[in-house]
Amino acid sequence: MLSNKAKYGLKALIHLAAAEEKCLAGDIATANNIPRKFLDAILVELRNAGILNSRKGKGGGYQLARPAEKITVGQIIRILDGPLAPIACASRTAYQRCADCPDEDACAIRDIMLDVRDSIALILDRTSIASLRNRGNREALLLR
């Protein structure tokens, strides 16, 4: 399940992708109904990961460090929530062998979780923040 941390991080990045200039954390929080202190911590984490640039003082704020087309949902979720795999033995980035599994190659649970991980990664790693900015309200899109 997607954590609030990742959901709020994605909302903030969509907000920044739509902005034409730097945005203040308070403005992002208010516009997206995100608790300010929680958002501050998320924005710092994204800045430390190289996703955002920030500047303090007059004319300061946050902005994307690279084009929204070059930032994927998968990258953001991995930064904020960790691996995409539902279990550790199916993870590519945080693999850990299960203590109760005598033979990983014969494990049906691991096998299906590898498929789940691959399917999730396929969708999230090809979806950019720019494309998320253009999504939403599916019913209205169908009526056009």
Coordinates of C-alpha atoms in Angstrom, one line a residue:
M1 CA 0.0 0.0 0.0
L2 CA 1.2 3.5 -0.8
S3 CA 2.1 5.5 2.3
N4 CA 0.8 9.0 3.0
K5 CA 4.4 10.1 2.8
A6 CA 4.7 8.9 -0.8
K7 CA 1.2 10.1 -1.7
Y8 CA 2.0 13.6 -0.4
G9 CA 5.4 13.6 -2.1
L10 CA 3.8 12.8 -5.4
K11 CA 1.1 15.5 -4.9
A12 CA 3.8 18.0 -4.1
L13 CA 5.8 17.1 -7.2
I14 CA 2.7 17.3 -9.4
H15 CA 2.1 20.8 -7.9
L16 CA 5.7 21.8 -8.7
A17 CA 5.5 20.3 -12.2
A18 CA 2.5 22.6 -12.9
A19 CA 4.1 25.7 -11.4
E20 CA 5.9 28.2 -13.5
E21 CA 8.2 29.4 -10.7
K22 CA 9.5 28.3 -7.3
C23 CA 6.8 27.4 -4.8
L24 CA 6.8 27.8 -1.0
A25 CA 6.3 24.7 1.1
G26 CA 3.3 26.4 2.8
D27 CA 1.6 27.1 -0.5
I28 CA 2.1 23.5 -1.6
A29 CA 0.8 22.2 1.7
T30 CA -2.3 24.5 1.6
A31 CA -3.2 23.8 -2.0
N32 CA -2.9 20.0 -1.6
N33 CA -4.2 19.6 2.0
I34 CA -0.9 18.2 3.3
P35 CA 0.2 18.8 6.9
R36 CA 2.9 21.4 6.7
K37 CA 5.5 19.8 9.0
F38 CA 5.1 16.4 7.3
L39 CA 5.5 18.1 3.9
D40 CA 8.7 19.9 5.0
A41 CA 10.3 16.6 5.9
I42 CA 9.3 15.0 2.6
L43 CA 10.6 18.0 0.6
V44 CA 14.0 17.8 2.4
E45 CA 14.2 14.1 1.6
L46 CA 13.4 14.8 -2.1
R47 CA 15.9 17.6 -2.2
N48 CA 18.6 15.3 -0.6
A49 CA 17.8 12.7 -3.3
G50 CA 18.4 15.3 -6.1
I51 CA 14.7 15.5 -7.2
L52 CA 14.3 19.1 -5.9
N53 CA 16.2 22.3 -5.7
S54 CA 15.5 24.8 -3.0
R55 CA 16.5 28.3 -2.1
K56 CA 15.9 30.2 1.2
G57 CA 15.0 33.8 1.5
K58 CA 13.3 36.3 -0.8
G59 CA 12.5 34.7 -4.2
G60 CA 13.2 31.3 -2.6
G61 CA 11.2 28.1 -2.6
Y62 CA 11.2 24.7 -4.2
Q63 CA 11.4 23.6 -7.8
L64 CA 12.1 20.4 -9.7
A65 CA 15.8 19.8 -10.2
R66 CA 15.1 18.3 -13.6
P67 CA 12.2 18.2 -16.1
A68 CA 9.0 16.5 -14.8
E69 CA 9.3 14.1 -17.8
K70 CA 12.5 12.8 -16.4
I71 CA 11.2 12.0 -12.9
T72 CA 9.2 8.7 -12.5
V73 CA 6.7 7.7 -10.0
G74 CA 8.8 4.6 -9.3
Q75 CA 11.8 6.7 -8.4
I76 CA 9.8 8.8 -5.9
I77 CA 8.1 5.8 -4.2
R78 CA 11.5 4.1 -3.8
I79 CA 13.0 7.3 -2.3
L80 CA 10.1 7.8 0.1
D81 CA 8.8 4.3 0.8
G82 CA 11.6 2.0 -0.1
P83 CA 11.5 -1.1 -2.4
L84 CA 8.4 -1.8 -4.6
A85 CA 8.4 -5.5 -3.9
P86 CA 5.7 -6.7 -1.6
I87 CA 8.2 -9.1 0.2
A88 CA 11.9 -8.8 0.8
C89 CA 12.9 -11.9 -1.2
A90 CA 11.3 -10.4 -4.3
S91 CA 13.1 -7.1 -4.0
R92 CA 15.9 -6.1 -6.4
T93 CA 17.1 -3.2 -4.3
A94 CA 16.6 -4.6 -0.7
Y95 CA 16.8 -8.3 -1.2
Q96 CA 16.7 -10.5 1.9
R97 CA 16.3 -14.2 1.9
C98 CA 13.3 -15.5 3.9
A99 CA 14.4 -17.4 7.1
D100 CA 11.6 -19.9 6.7
C101 CA 12.2 -20.8 3.0
P102 CA 14.5 -23.8 2.4
D103 CA 14.4 -23.4 -1.5
E104 CA 13.7 -20.0 -3.0
D105 CA 13.6 -21.4 -6.5
A106 CA 10.7 -23.8 -5.6
C107 CA 8.8 -21.1 -3.6
A108 CA 5.4 -20.4 -5.3
I109 CA 4.9 -17.3 -3.0
R110 CA 8.2 -15.8 -4.1
D111 CA 7.5 -16.6 -7.7
I112 CA 4.1 -14.8 -7.7
M113 CA 5.6 -11.8 -5.8
L114 CA 8.3 -11.5 -8.4
D115 CA 5.6 -11.1 -11.0
V116 CA 3.8 -8.6 -8.8
R117 CA 7.0 -6.6 -8.3
D118 CA 7.7 -6.6 -12.1
S119 CA 4.2 -5.5 -12.9
I120 CA 4.2 -2.7 -10.4
A121 CA 7.7 -1.5 -11.5
L122 CA 6.7 -1.6 -15.2
I123 CA 3.8 0.8 -14.6
L124 CA 5.5 3.1 -12.1
D125 CA 8.8 3.3 -13.8
R126 CA 7.3 4.4 -17.1
T127 CA 4.9 6.9 -15.5
S128 CA 6.5 10.4 -15.2
I129 CA 5.5 13.2 -12.9
A130 CA 4.6 15.1 -16.1
S131 CA 2.1 12.5 -17.2
L132 CA 0.6 12.4 -13.7
R133 CA 0.1 16.2 -13.9
N134 CA -2.1 15.5 -16.9
R135 CA -4.2 12.7 -15.3
G136 CA -7.1 12.7 -13.0
N137 CA -10.9 13.0 -13.3
R138 CA -11.2 10.0 -15.6
E139 CA -15.0 10.5 -16.1
A140 CA -14.5 14.1 -17.4
L141 CA -11.9 12.8 -19.8
L142 CA -14.3 10.2 -21.1
L143 CA -17.0 12.8 -21.7
R144 CA -14.8 14.9 -24.0

